């Protein structure tokens, strides 16, 4: 009850203030919840069909849009539900992913964290150590699940680098061999590609090949955290199948650019994937129906490669043109994928730019406090004519340049 009263008071307060005064009254955290900023994705957003965002890896569908896409899919061919992951679009998506990665099998899991953790647990057998990139999601963002749930020890390598090289891996293996008396075994090596904590940097295919050959020779298994692997493929021209061929298991997210609400696919040999159902259940991750995620992911998977190829070409043209505008500098990252760095001249306010682009042109931009920010391209770029987007930027820049 108290919450409802507080919520009503807050709403009345915002209404009384009028939207234009709100940004000056709210702290920064609340600023990020304003319609033009990255954390807002409600149905109050402007025409979502034509929204272009330079924030996410995917479309960031609003709840209403999500329902509309599901309805549209259903009208074309009635959706079938799965039963604890068996049947319907979940089964179809698993078959698609097995084909795409060239692996024997693929399975749906509720999260990527679970997919990563179960992959390394199953690949590792009785070994206790796993070598992971120092800046990886597995090492830094999975709440020490390996250590606390699976009793594995993660050994990081490649500190302060976007990705580790073969030499780093060899040195880490040597260091373990030399400094530890009891041989408890190294089982698996993990690579993340593209790398989230390095603004989407792709690990060069040559590095992957070298590491893979070394691991094969030494009997280490390899797992790919490929949460956003299609983005790497689009920007490096290395197919998903080729990337996957260097790894025993591959995880791909269903909600980065496949636009589902959540979920993950883990692909690999039947010997590994067949053990997943039991493991997922033990962890409490077996969910009754998953079609609401897998139907959306399946829908956006179709034709994805072609659309992302188009994003690459369109982004190049867009960035070339935006760089001609006084006060804007967009640069790529070494071995980069869909994330660029946008730097604004000191007379341009990023907050003002983001606000006007959103309010006047339905274009969403990350509005940081400093003048350099990440600028991500994704499928939403294809929703409008690129010249229209370029003109919008030109008009707004002319208005706000001091
Ligand atoms: C590189 C990478 N791996 C794994 C994950 C984990 O995915 P989930 O949120 O489904 O657990 C993420 C999520 O952000 C990620 O970026």
mmCIF file of C-alpha atoms and ligand atoms in Angstrom:
data_model
loop_
_atom_site.group_PDB
_atom_site.id
_atom_site.type_symbol
_atom_site.label_atom_id
_atom_site.label_comp_id
_atom_site.label_asym_id
_atom_site.label_seq_id
_atom_site.Cartn_x
_atom_site.Cartn_y
_atom_site.Cartn_z
ATOM 1 C CA UNK A 1 0.000 0.000 0.000
ATOM 2 C CA UNK A 2 2.777 2.333 1.018
ATOM 3 C CA UNK A 3 4.548 1.660 -2.252
ATOM 4 C CA UNK A 4 1.438 2.504 -4.248
ATOM 5 C CA UNK A 5 1.066 5.815 -2.443
ATOM 6 C CA UNK A 6 4.701 6.616 -2.973
ATOM 7 C CA UNK A 7 4.451 5.665 -6.629
ATOM 8 C CA UNK A 8 1.388 7.889 -7.093
ATOM 9 C CA UNK A 9 3.095 10.754 -5.348
ATOM 10 C CA UNK A 10 6.112 10.340 -7.534
ATOM 11 C CA UNK A 11 3.983 10.275 -10.680
ATOM 12 C CA UNK A 12 2.071 13.383 -9.622
ATOM 13 C CA UNK A 13 5.330 15.088 -8.839
ATOM 14 C CA UNK A 14 6.714 14.307 -12.284
ATOM 15 C CA UNK A 15 3.462 15.385 -13.923
ATOM 16 C CA UNK A 16 3.433 18.661 -12.038
ATOM 17 C CA UNK A 17 7.047 19.375 -12.920
ATOM 18 C CA UNK A 18 6.433 18.823 -16.616
ATOM 19 C CA UNK A 19 8.856 16.644 -18.509
ATOM 20 C CA UNK A 20 11.173 19.481 -19.535
ATOM 21 C CA UNK A 21 12.093 20.382 -15.991
ATOM 22 C CA UNK A 22 12.630 16.830 -14.844
ATOM 23 C CA UNK A 23 16.199 16.314 -16.035
ATOM 24 C CA UNK A 24 17.459 19.200 -13.953
ATOM 25 C CA UNK A 25 15.815 17.884 -10.825
ATOM 26 C CA UNK A 26 16.849 14.273 -11.009
ATOM 27 C CA UNK A 27 20.178 12.763 -10.021
ATOM 28 C CA UNK A 28 22.298 11.131 -12.725
ATOM 29 C CA UNK A 29 20.943 7.647 -12.071
ATOM 30 C CA UNK A 30 17.431 8.868 -12.729
ATOM 31 C CA UNK A 31 18.588 10.785 -15.810
ATOM 32 C CA UNK A 32 19.487 7.461 -17.356
ATOM 33 C CA UNK A 33 15.868 6.422 -17.041
ATOM 34 C CA UNK A 34 14.647 9.293 -19.187
ATOM 35 C CA UNK A 35 13.133 8.312 -22.547
ATOM 36 C CA UNK A 36 16.143 9.317 -24.635
ATOM 37 C CA UNK A 37 18.660 7.470 -22.516
ATOM 38 C CA UNK A 38 19.829 3.899 -22.647
ATOM 39 C CA UNK A 39 17.868 2.398 -19.786
ATOM 40 C CA UNK A 40 14.435 3.328 -20.954
ATOM 41 C CA UNK A 41 12.589 0.973 -23.198
ATOM 42 C CA UNK A 42 8.937 1.276 -22.411
ATOM 43 C CA UNK A 43 5.895 1.595 -24.565
ATOM 44 C CA UNK A 44 6.031 5.314 -24.004
ATOM 45 C CA UNK A 45 8.977 5.332 -26.386
ATOM 46 C CA UNK A 46 8.325 6.940 -29.744
ATOM 47 C CA UNK A 47 7.332 4.842 -32.720
ATOM 48 C CA UNK A 48 9.301 1.753 -31.892
ATOM 49 C CA UNK A 49 9.119 0.426 -35.453
ATOM 50 C CA UNK A 50 11.407 3.142 -36.716
ATOM 51 C CA UNK A 51 13.584 3.637 -33.635
ATOM 52 C CA UNK A 52 17.297 3.542 -34.344
ATOM 53 C CA UNK A 53 19.542 2.926 -31.376
ATOM 54 C CA UNK A 54 23.294 3.351 -31.111
ATOM 55 C CA UNK A 55 23.337 1.759 -27.664
ATOM 56 C CA UNK A 56 22.668 -1.969 -27.866
ATOM 57 C CA UNK A 57 23.721 -5.018 -29.845
ATOM 58 C CA UNK A 58 20.142 -5.616 -30.906
ATOM 59 C CA UNK A 59 16.719 -4.073 -31.265
ATOM 60 C CA UNK A 60 15.755 -3.884 -27.574
ATOM 61 C CA UNK A 61 12.120 -4.638 -28.249
ATOM 62 C CA UNK A 62 9.619 -3.018 -25.917
ATOM 63 C CA UNK A 63 7.175 -5.413 -24.219
ATOM 64 C CA UNK A 64 4.480 -4.367 -26.665
ATOM 65 C CA UNK A 65 6.699 -4.901 -29.685
ATOM 66 C CA UNK A 66 7.752 -8.256 -28.320
ATOM 67 C CA UNK A 67 4.110 -9.308 -28.120
ATOM 68 C CA UNK A 68 3.469 -7.997 -31.605
ATOM 69 C CA UNK A 69 6.358 -9.973 -33.078
ATOM 70 C CA UNK A 70 5.161 -13.128 -31.304
ATOM 71 C CA UNK A 71 1.621 -12.536 -32.582
ATOM 72 C CA UNK A 72 2.916 -12.015 -36.076
ATOM 73 C CA UNK A 73 4.922 -15.262 -35.916
ATOM 74 C CA UNK A 74 1.851 -17.065 -34.572
ATOM 75 C CA UNK A 75 -0.378 -15.743 -37.342
ATOM 76 C CA UNK A 76 1.967 -17.000 -40.002
ATOM 77 C CA UNK A 77 2.373 -20.412 -38.372
ATOM 78 C CA UNK A 78 0.744 -21.213 -35.020
ATOM 79 C CA UNK A 79 3.292 -21.264 -32.208
ATOM 80 C CA UNK A 80 3.762 -24.600 -30.504
ATOM 81 C CA UNK A 81 4.795 -24.777 -26.914
ATOM 82 C CA UNK A 82 7.629 -26.917 -25.683
ATOM 83 C CA UNK A 83 7.369 -29.151 -22.656
ATOM 84 C CA UNK A 84 10.382 -28.596 -20.411
ATOM 85 C CA UNK A 85 12.395 -27.633 -23.470
ATOM 86 C CA UNK A 86 11.184 -30.494 -25.667
ATOM 87 C CA UNK A 87 9.401 -29.673 -28.910
ATOM 88 C CA UNK A 88 8.150 -26.517 -30.633
ATOM 89 C CA UNK A 89 10.460 -23.634 -31.462
ATOM 90 C CA UNK A 90 12.910 -24.723 -28.759
ATOM 91 C CA UNK A 91 13.639 -27.968 -30.568
ATOM 92 C CA UNK A 92 13.795 -26.142 -33.912
ATOM 93 C CA UNK A 93 16.239 -23.577 -32.575
ATOM 94 C CA UNK A 94 18.451 -26.310 -31.142
ATOM 95 C CA UNK A 95 18.556 -28.026 -34.523
ATOM 96 C CA UNK A 96 19.357 -24.743 -36.245
ATOM 97 C CA UNK A 97 22.219 -23.994 -33.871
ATOM 98 C CA UNK A 98 23.702 -27.483 -34.224
ATOM 99 C CA UNK A 99 23.734 -26.928 -38.005
ATOM 100 C CA UNK A 100 25.093 -23.395 -37.787
ATOM 101 C CA UNK A 101 27.987 -24.369 -35.549
ATOM 102 C CA UNK A 102 28.637 -27.724 -37.212
ATOM 103 C CA UNK A 103 28.282 -29.467 -33.845
ATOM 104 C CA UNK A 104 26.433 -32.695 -33.130
ATOM 105 C CA UNK A 105 23.933 -31.119 -30.777
ATOM 106 C CA UNK A 106 22.727 -27.872 -29.216
ATOM 107 C CA UNK A 107 20.585 -27.259 -26.159
ATOM 108 C CA UNK A 108 18.609 -24.352 -24.726
ATOM 109 C CA UNK A 109 19.620 -23.100 -21.275
ATOM 110 C CA UNK A 110 17.991 -20.311 -19.275
ATOM 111 C CA UNK A 111 21.168 -18.194 -19.073
ATOM 112 C CA UNK A 112 24.556 -17.773 -20.648
ATOM 113 C CA UNK A 113 26.151 -17.904 -17.233
ATOM 114 C CA UNK A 114 24.784 -21.422 -16.786
ATOM 115 C CA UNK A 115 25.895 -22.374 -20.311
ATOM 116 C CA UNK A 116 29.472 -21.209 -19.672
ATOM 117 C CA UNK A 117 29.658 -22.833 -16.268
ATOM 118 C CA UNK A 118 28.218 -26.164 -17.340
ATOM 119 C CA UNK A 119 30.385 -26.269 -20.456
ATOM 120 C CA UNK A 120 33.608 -25.924 -18.500
ATOM 121 C CA UNK A 121 32.422 -28.242 -15.764
ATOM 122 C CA UNK A 122 31.575 -31.002 -18.249
ATOM 123 C CA UNK A 123 34.636 -30.482 -20.430
ATOM 124 C CA UNK A 124 36.937 -30.450 -17.452
ATOM 125 C CA UNK A 125 36.189 -33.999 -16.277
ATOM 126 C CA UNK A 126 38.197 -34.698 -13.151
ATOM 127 C CA UNK A 127 40.601 -31.841 -13.726
ATOM 128 C CA UNK A 128 40.374 -28.931 -11.320
ATOM 129 C CA UNK A 129 41.808 -26.018 -13.282
ATOM 130 C CA UNK A 130 40.428 -23.933 -16.153
ATOM 131 C CA UNK A 131 42.396 -21.172 -17.858
ATOM 132 C CA UNK A 132 40.258 -18.127 -18.632
ATOM 133 C CA UNK A 133 40.858 -14.673 -20.100
ATOM 134 C CA UNK A 134 41.502 -12.214 -17.287
ATOM 135 C CA UNK A 135 38.837 -9.814 -18.582
ATOM 136 C CA UNK A 136 36.239 -12.463 -19.379
ATOM 137 C CA UNK A 137 32.633 -12.786 -18.283
ATOM 138 C CA UNK A 138 33.460 -16.273 -16.959
ATOM 139 C CA UNK A 139 36.184 -14.888 -14.726
ATOM 140 C CA UNK A 140 34.749 -11.551 -13.648
ATOM 141 C CA UNK A 141 31.000 -11.603 -14.040
ATOM 142 C CA UNK A 142 29.730 -14.995 -12.953
ATOM 143 C CA UNK A 143 29.927 -14.507 -9.197
ATOM 144 C CA UNK A 144 32.679 -17.128 -8.737
ATOM 145 C CA UNK A 145 30.232 -19.867 -9.733
ATOM 146 C CA UNK A 146 33.090 -22.113 -10.894
ATOM 147 C CA UNK A 147 34.758 -21.907 -7.532
ATOM 148 C CA UNK A 148 31.692 -21.974 -5.335
ATOM 149 C CA UNK A 149 29.310 -24.286 -7.181
ATOM 150 C CA UNK A 150 31.478 -26.465 -9.401
ATOM 151 C CA UNK A 151 34.650 -26.620 -7.340
ATOM 152 C CA UNK A 152 36.837 -25.548 -10.231
ATOM 153 C CA UNK A 153 39.728 -23.178 -9.987
ATOM 154 C CA UNK A 154 39.813 -20.479 -12.647
ATOM 155 C CA UNK A 155 43.308 -19.351 -13.585
ATOM 156 C CA UNK A 156 43.301 -16.021 -15.428
ATOM 157 C CA UNK A 157 45.691 -15.158 -18.228
ATOM 158 C CA UNK A 158 46.287 -12.111 -20.449
ATOM 159 C CA UNK A 159 46.045 -9.468 -17.730
ATOM 160 C CA UNK A 160 45.635 -5.895 -19.034
ATOM 161 C CA UNK A 161 45.230 -7.109 -22.598
ATOM 162 C CA UNK A 162 42.033 -7.304 -24.620
ATOM 163 C CA UNK A 163 42.751 -11.009 -25.305
ATOM 164 C CA UNK A 164 45.534 -13.460 -24.471
ATOM 165 C CA UNK A 165 48.059 -14.664 -27.011
ATOM 166 C CA UNK A 166 49.432 -18.191 -27.296
ATOM 167 C CA UNK A 167 52.548 -17.008 -25.468
ATOM 168 C CA UNK A 168 50.461 -15.862 -22.460
ATOM 169 C CA UNK A 169 48.730 -19.219 -22.330
ATOM 170 C CA UNK A 170 52.027 -21.123 -22.533
ATOM 171 C CA UNK A 171 53.500 -18.977 -19.761
ATOM 172 C CA UNK A 172 50.492 -19.594 -17.523
ATOM 173 C CA UNK A 173 50.679 -23.352 -18.118
ATOM 174 C CA UNK A 174 54.431 -23.266 -17.430
ATOM 175 C CA UNK A 175 53.898 -21.224 -14.269
ATOM 176 C CA UNK A 176 51.384 -23.739 -12.930
ATOM 177 C CA UNK A 177 53.668 -26.674 -13.780
ATOM 178 C CA UNK A 178 56.677 -25.096 -12.156
ATOM 179 C CA UNK A 179 55.096 -23.761 -9.008
ATOM 180 C CA UNK A 180 52.618 -26.386 -7.936
ATOM 181 C CA UNK A 181 53.707 -29.659 -6.403
ATOM 182 C CA UNK A 182 50.490 -31.642 -6.667
ATOM 183 C CA UNK A 183 49.217 -32.266 -10.162
ATOM 184 C CA UNK A 184 45.513 -31.625 -10.033
ATOM 185 C CA UNK A 185 45.127 -31.110 -13.729
ATOM 186 C CA UNK A 186 44.303 -28.427 -16.210
ATOM 187 C CA UNK A 187 41.305 -29.443 -18.330
ATOM 188 C CA UNK A 188 39.925 -26.525 -20.302
ATOM 189 C CA UNK A 189 40.853 -23.218 -21.890
ATOM 190 C CA UNK A 190 38.209 -20.529 -22.462
ATOM 191 C CA UNK A 191 38.118 -17.788 -25.078
ATOM 192 C CA UNK A 192 35.497 -15.027 -25.188
ATOM 193 C CA UNK A 193 34.808 -13.617 -28.635
ATOM 194 C CA UNK A 194 33.919 -10.825 -29.148
ATOM 195 C CA UNK A 195 35.087 -9.477 -25.826
ATOM 196 C CA UNK A 196 32.524 -7.543 -23.839
ATOM 197 C CA UNK A 197 35.012 -5.859 -21.519
ATOM 198 C CA UNK A 198 37.107 -4.748 -24.498
ATOM 199 C CA UNK A 199 34.262 -2.982 -26.292
ATOM 200 C CA UNK A 200 33.518 -5.867 -28.606
ATOM 201 C CA UNK A 201 37.102 -6.529 -29.759
ATOM 202 C CA UNK A 202 37.286 -9.724 -31.812
ATOM 203 C CA UNK A 203 40.040 -12.213 -31.072
ATOM 204 C CA UNK A 204 41.978 -12.573 -34.357
ATOM 205 C CA UNK A 205 41.330 -15.893 -36.051
ATOM 206 C CA UNK A 206 45.086 -16.540 -36.232
ATOM 207 C CA UNK A 207 45.313 -16.343 -32.433
ATOM 208 C CA UNK A 208 42.364 -18.718 -32.075
ATOM 209 C CA UNK A 209 43.988 -21.180 -34.494
ATOM 210 C CA UNK A 210 47.317 -21.123 -32.638
ATOM 211 C CA UNK A 211 45.681 -21.557 -29.247
ATOM 212 C CA UNK A 212 43.462 -24.339 -30.550
ATOM 213 C CA UNK A 213 46.383 -26.255 -32.090
ATOM 214 C CA UNK A 214 48.345 -25.943 -28.853
ATOM 215 C CA UNK A 215 45.372 -27.108 -26.753
ATOM 216 C CA UNK A 216 44.754 -30.101 -29.025
ATOM 217 C CA UNK A 217 48.401 -31.091 -28.813
ATOM 218 C CA UNK A 218 48.331 -30.888 -25.014
ATOM 219 C CA UNK A 219 44.941 -32.506 -24.493
ATOM 220 C CA UNK A 220 43.140 -29.390 -23.211
ATOM 221 C CA UNK A 221 39.491 -28.855 -24.169
ATOM 222 C CA UNK A 222 38.301 -25.477 -25.446
ATOM 223 C CA UNK A 223 35.119 -23.531 -24.729
ATOM 224 C CA UNK A 224 33.987 -20.438 -26.625
ATOM 225 C CA UNK A 225 31.936 -17.810 -24.844
ATOM 226 C CA UNK A 226 30.414 -16.558 -28.068
ATOM 227 C CA UNK A 227 27.550 -14.625 -26.525
ATOM 228 C CA UNK A 228 27.775 -12.232 -29.512
ATOM 229 C CA UNK A 229 29.553 -14.471 -32.022
ATOM 230 C CA UNK A 230 27.383 -13.453 -34.994
ATOM 231 C CA UNK A 231 28.603 -9.887 -34.528
ATOM 232 C CA UNK A 232 32.214 -11.081 -34.695
ATOM 233 C CA UNK A 233 31.417 -13.053 -37.845
ATOM 234 C CA UNK A 234 29.822 -10.080 -39.564
ATOM 235 C CA UNK A 235 32.775 -7.792 -38.908
ATOM 236 C CA UNK A 236 35.606 -10.315 -39.464
ATOM 237 C CA UNK A 237 34.133 -12.388 -42.283
ATOM 238 C CA UNK A 238 34.917 -15.563 -40.376
ATOM 239 C CA UNK A 239 31.850 -17.793 -40.366
ATOM 240 C CA UNK A 240 30.258 -19.030 -37.190
ATOM 241 C CA UNK A 241 31.025 -22.568 -38.314
ATOM 242 C CA UNK A 242 34.700 -21.777 -38.737
ATOM 243 C CA UNK A 243 34.936 -20.138 -35.307
ATOM 244 C CA UNK A 244 33.113 -23.098 -33.762
ATOM 245 C CA UNK A 245 35.433 -25.617 -35.423
ATOM 246 C CA UNK A 246 38.275 -24.610 -33.079
ATOM 247 C CA UNK A 247 36.231 -25.280 -29.931
ATOM 248 C CA UNK A 248 34.655 -28.256 -28.183
ATOM 249 C CA UNK A 249 31.691 -26.232 -26.961
ATOM 250 C CA UNK A 250 30.204 -22.908 -28.070
ATOM 251 C CA UNK A 251 27.683 -20.763 -26.212
ATOM 252 C CA UNK A 252 25.595 -18.113 -27.987
ATOM 253 C CA UNK A 253 23.190 -15.689 -26.288
ATOM 254 C CA UNK A 254 19.576 -15.432 -27.381
ATOM 255 C CA UNK A 255 19.063 -11.912 -26.124
ATOM 256 C CA UNK A 256 21.958 -9.810 -27.401
ATOM 257 C CA UNK A 257 21.069 -9.495 -31.079
ATOM 258 C CA UNK A 258 18.510 -12.323 -31.342
ATOM 259 C CA UNK A 259 16.190 -10.091 -29.312
ATOM 260 C CA UNK A 260 14.683 -12.715 -26.987
ATOM 261 C CA UNK A 261 13.959 -11.869 -23.365
ATOM 262 C CA UNK A 262 16.694 -14.251 -22.272
ATOM 263 C CA UNK A 263 18.177 -17.661 -22.852
ATOM 264 C CA UNK A 264 21.249 -19.306 -24.304
ATOM 265 C CA UNK A 265 22.324 -22.091 -26.636
ATOM 266 C CA UNK A 266 25.165 -24.437 -25.880
ATOM 267 C CA UNK A 267 26.508 -26.454 -28.799
ATOM 268 C CA UNK A 268 28.957 -29.341 -28.814
ATOM 269 C CA UNK A 269 29.436 -33.091 -29.048
ATOM 270 C CA UNK A 270 26.479 -35.269 -28.074
ATOM 271 C CA UNK A 271 28.624 -36.715 -25.282
ATOM 272 C CA UNK A 272 28.639 -33.285 -23.594
ATOM 273 C CA UNK A 273 25.236 -31.907 -24.581
ATOM 274 C CA UNK A 274 23.433 -35.110 -23.529
ATOM 275 C CA UNK A 275 24.596 -34.520 -19.967
ATOM 276 C CA UNK A 276 23.097 -31.028 -19.810
ATOM 277 C CA UNK A 277 19.466 -31.814 -18.958
ATOM 278 C CA UNK A 278 20.450 -33.446 -15.701
ATOM 279 C CA UNK A 279 22.887 -30.663 -14.815
ATOM 280 C CA UNK A 280 20.390 -27.903 -15.592
ATOM 281 C CA UNK A 281 17.796 -29.626 -13.409
ATOM 282 C CA UNK A 282 20.213 -29.986 -10.488
ATOM 283 C CA UNK A 283 20.775 -26.234 -10.631
ATOM 284 C CA UNK A 284 17.048 -25.542 -10.715
ATOM 285 C CA UNK A 285 17.218 -24.192 -14.251
ATOM 286 C CA UNK A 286 14.705 -26.494 -15.963
ATOM 287 C CA UNK A 287 11.840 -24.249 -16.971
ATOM 288 C CA UNK A 288 8.440 -25.516 -18.043
ATOM 289 C CA UNK A 289 8.055 -23.587 -21.309
ATOM 290 C CA UNK A 290 10.638 -21.628 -23.229
ATOM 291 C CA UNK A 291 8.938 -20.901 -26.535
ATOM 292 C CA UNK A 292 8.502 -17.216 -25.696
ATOM 293 C CA UNK A 293 12.293 -16.870 -25.944
ATOM 294 C CA UNK A 294 13.100 -19.449 -28.581
ATOM 295 C CA UNK A 295 10.362 -18.417 -31.052
ATOM 296 C CA UNK A 296 11.699 -14.858 -31.041
ATOM 297 C CA UNK A 297 15.332 -15.988 -31.372
ATOM 298 C CA UNK A 298 14.408 -18.351 -34.214
ATOM 299 C CA UNK A 299 12.547 -15.535 -35.942
ATOM 300 C CA UNK A 300 15.517 -13.153 -35.800
ATOM 301 C CA UNK A 301 18.033 -15.883 -36.645
ATOM 302 C CA UNK A 302 16.498 -16.281 -40.065
ATOM 303 C CA UNK A 303 18.379 -14.018 -42.467
ATOM 304 C CA UNK A 304 20.534 -12.619 -39.655
ATOM 305 C CA UNK A 305 23.841 -13.079 -41.467
ATOM 306 C CA UNK A 306 22.607 -11.140 -44.484
ATOM 307 C CA UNK A 307 21.150 -8.359 -42.329
ATOM 308 C CA UNK A 308 24.313 -8.005 -40.282
ATOM 309 C CA UNK A 309 26.352 -7.846 -43.497
ATOM 310 C CA UNK A 310 24.117 -4.964 -44.504
ATOM 311 C CA UNK A 311 24.663 -3.325 -41.094
ATOM 312 C CA UNK A 312 28.437 -3.463 -41.687
ATOM 313 C CA UNK A 313 28.125 -1.689 -45.043
ATOM 314 C CA UNK A 314 25.545 0.848 -43.809
ATOM 315 C CA UNK A 315 27.548 1.638 -40.676
ATOM 316 C CA UNK A 316 30.619 2.366 -42.753
ATOM 317 C CA UNK A 317 28.742 4.879 -44.901
ATOM 318 C CA UNK A 318 27.052 6.436 -41.871
ATOM 319 C CA UNK A 319 30.282 6.821 -39.916
ATOM 320 C CA UNK A 320 32.146 8.265 -42.915
ATOM 321 C CA UNK A 321 29.418 10.891 -43.256
ATOM 322 C CA UNK A 322 29.089 11.655 -39.528
ATOM 323 C CA UNK A 323 32.839 12.184 -39.357
ATOM 324 C CA UNK A 324 32.446 15.011 -41.863
ATOM 325 C CA UNK A 325 30.251 16.930 -39.390
ATOM 326 C CA UNK A 326 32.106 19.547 -37.405
ATOM 327 C CA UNK A 327 32.450 18.439 -33.762
ATOM 328 C CA UNK A 328 32.037 14.687 -34.314
ATOM 329 C CA UNK A 329 34.770 12.104 -34.402
ATOM 330 C CA UNK A 330 33.914 8.409 -34.545
ATOM 331 C CA UNK A 331 36.788 5.964 -34.502
ATOM 332 C CA UNK A 332 36.957 2.219 -34.730
ATOM 333 C CA UNK A 333 38.644 -0.055 -32.239
ATOM 334 C CA UNK A 334 41.541 -2.379 -33.197
ATOM 335 C CA UNK A 335 39.968 -5.690 -34.270
ATOM 336 C CA UNK A 336 36.639 -4.062 -33.441
ATOM 337 C CA UNK A 337 33.162 -5.335 -34.229
ATOM 338 C CA UNK A 338 29.970 -3.296 -33.797
ATOM 339 C CA UNK A 339 31.221 -0.811 -31.200
ATOM 340 C CA UNK A 340 32.969 2.434 -32.087
ATOM 341 C CA UNK A 341 34.094 5.360 -29.947
ATOM 342 C CA UNK A 342 32.275 8.642 -30.439
ATOM 343 C CA UNK A 343 34.122 11.764 -29.332
ATOM 344 C CA UNK A 344 32.425 15.131 -29.307
ATOM 345 C CA UNK A 345 34.050 18.553 -29.450
ATOM 346 C CA UNK A 346 34.001 20.423 -26.139
ATOM 347 C CA UNK A 347 31.266 22.784 -27.329
ATOM 348 C CA UNK A 348 28.848 19.894 -27.798
ATOM 349 C CA UNK A 349 26.886 18.482 -24.886
ATOM 350 C CA UNK A 350 26.361 14.744 -25.245
ATOM 351 C CA UNK A 351 23.224 14.927 -23.085
ATOM 352 C CA UNK A 352 21.738 17.611 -25.315
ATOM 353 C CA UNK A 353 22.675 15.701 -28.444
ATOM 354 C CA UNK A 354 21.058 12.510 -27.102
ATOM 355 C CA UNK A 355 17.936 14.363 -25.997
ATOM 356 C CA UNK A 356 17.371 16.123 -29.301
ATOM 357 C CA UNK A 357 18.165 13.090 -31.443
ATOM 358 C CA UNK A 358 15.596 11.170 -29.466
ATOM 359 C CA UNK A 359 12.902 13.810 -29.223
ATOM 360 C CA UNK A 360 13.092 15.043 -32.790
ATOM 361 C CA UNK A 361 14.240 11.982 -34.712
ATOM 362 C CA UNK A 362 13.610 8.877 -32.583
ATOM 363 C CA UNK A 363 17.325 8.085 -32.549
ATOM 364 C CA UNK A 364 18.756 6.845 -29.285
ATOM 365 C CA UNK A 365 22.282 7.490 -28.151
ATOM 366 C CA UNK A 366 24.208 6.659 -25.018
ATOM 367 C CA UNK A 367 24.402 9.903 -23.100
ATOM 368 C CA UNK A 368 27.518 9.810 -21.002
ATOM 369 C CA UNK A 369 28.828 12.440 -18.692
ATOM 370 C CA UNK A 370 32.069 12.857 -20.534
ATOM 371 C CA UNK A 371 32.425 13.563 -24.214
ATOM 372 C CA UNK A 372 33.654 10.174 -25.366
ATOM 373 C CA UNK A 373 31.129 7.399 -25.491
ATOM 374 C CA UNK A 374 30.510 4.005 -26.979
ATOM 375 C CA UNK A 375 28.628 4.063 -30.243
ATOM 376 C CA UNK A 376 27.130 0.686 -31.122
ATOM 377 C CA UNK A 377 25.595 -0.275 -34.430
ATOM 378 C CA UNK A 378 22.982 -2.987 -34.797
ATOM 379 C CA UNK A 379 20.030 -4.086 -36.890
ATOM 380 C CA UNK A 380 17.966 -1.048 -35.942
ATOM 381 C CA UNK A 381 20.138 0.876 -38.409
ATOM 382 C CA UNK A 382 18.276 -0.865 -41.221
ATOM 383 C CA UNK A 383 14.905 0.479 -40.106
ATOM 384 C CA UNK A 384 15.408 3.831 -41.803
ATOM 385 C CA UNK A 385 17.101 5.257 -44.836
ATOM 386 C CA UNK A 386 20.698 6.010 -43.902
ATOM 387 C CA UNK A 387 20.585 9.466 -45.480
ATOM 388 C CA UNK A 388 17.659 10.333 -43.200
ATOM 389 C CA UNK A 389 19.757 9.357 -40.178
ATOM 390 C CA UNK A 390 22.731 11.396 -41.418
ATOM 391 C CA UNK A 391 20.484 14.436 -41.967
ATOM 392 C CA UNK A 392 19.061 14.097 -38.461
ATOM 393 C CA UNK A 393 22.546 14.257 -36.963
ATOM 394 C CA UNK A 394 23.452 17.242 -39.126
ATOM 395 C CA UNK A 395 20.327 19.145 -38.086
ATOM 396 C CA UNK A 396 20.770 18.467 -34.387
ATOM 397 C CA UNK A 397 24.457 19.338 -34.441
ATOM 398 C CA UNK A 398 23.632 22.655 -36.104
ATOM 399 C CA UNK A 399 21.108 23.412 -33.382
ATOM 400 C CA UNK A 400 23.299 22.607 -30.389
ATOM 401 C CA UNK A 401 26.761 23.735 -31.474
ATOM 402 C CA UNK A 402 27.704 26.635 -29.185
HETATM 403 C C1 LIG B 1 30.317 -12.281 -22.920
HETATM 404 C C2 LIG B 1 29.169 -12.726 -22.085
HETATM 405 N N1 LIG B 1 29.129 -13.984 -21.649
HETATM 406 C C3 LIG B 1 28.119 -14.446 -20.884
HETATM 407 C C4 LIG B 1 27.071 -13.621 -20.535
HETATM 408 C C5 LIG B 1 25.998 -14.162 -19.609
HETATM 409 O O1 LIG B 1 24.743 -14.207 -20.128
HETATM 410 P P1 LIG B 1 23.454 -14.312 -19.176
HETATM 411 O O2 LIG B 1 23.097 -12.919 -18.801
HETATM 412 O O3 LIG B 1 22.438 -14.965 -20.057
HETATM 413 O O4 LIG B 1 23.819 -15.135 -18.001
HETATM 414 C C6 LIG B 1 27.061 -12.294 -20.975
HETATM 415 C C7 LIG B 1 25.972 -11.393 -20.594
HETATM 416 O O5 LIG B 1 26.052 -10.201 -20.597
HETATM 417 C C8 LIG B 1 28.148 -11.836 -21.753
HETATM 418 O O6 LIG B 1 28.212 -10.561 -22.171
#
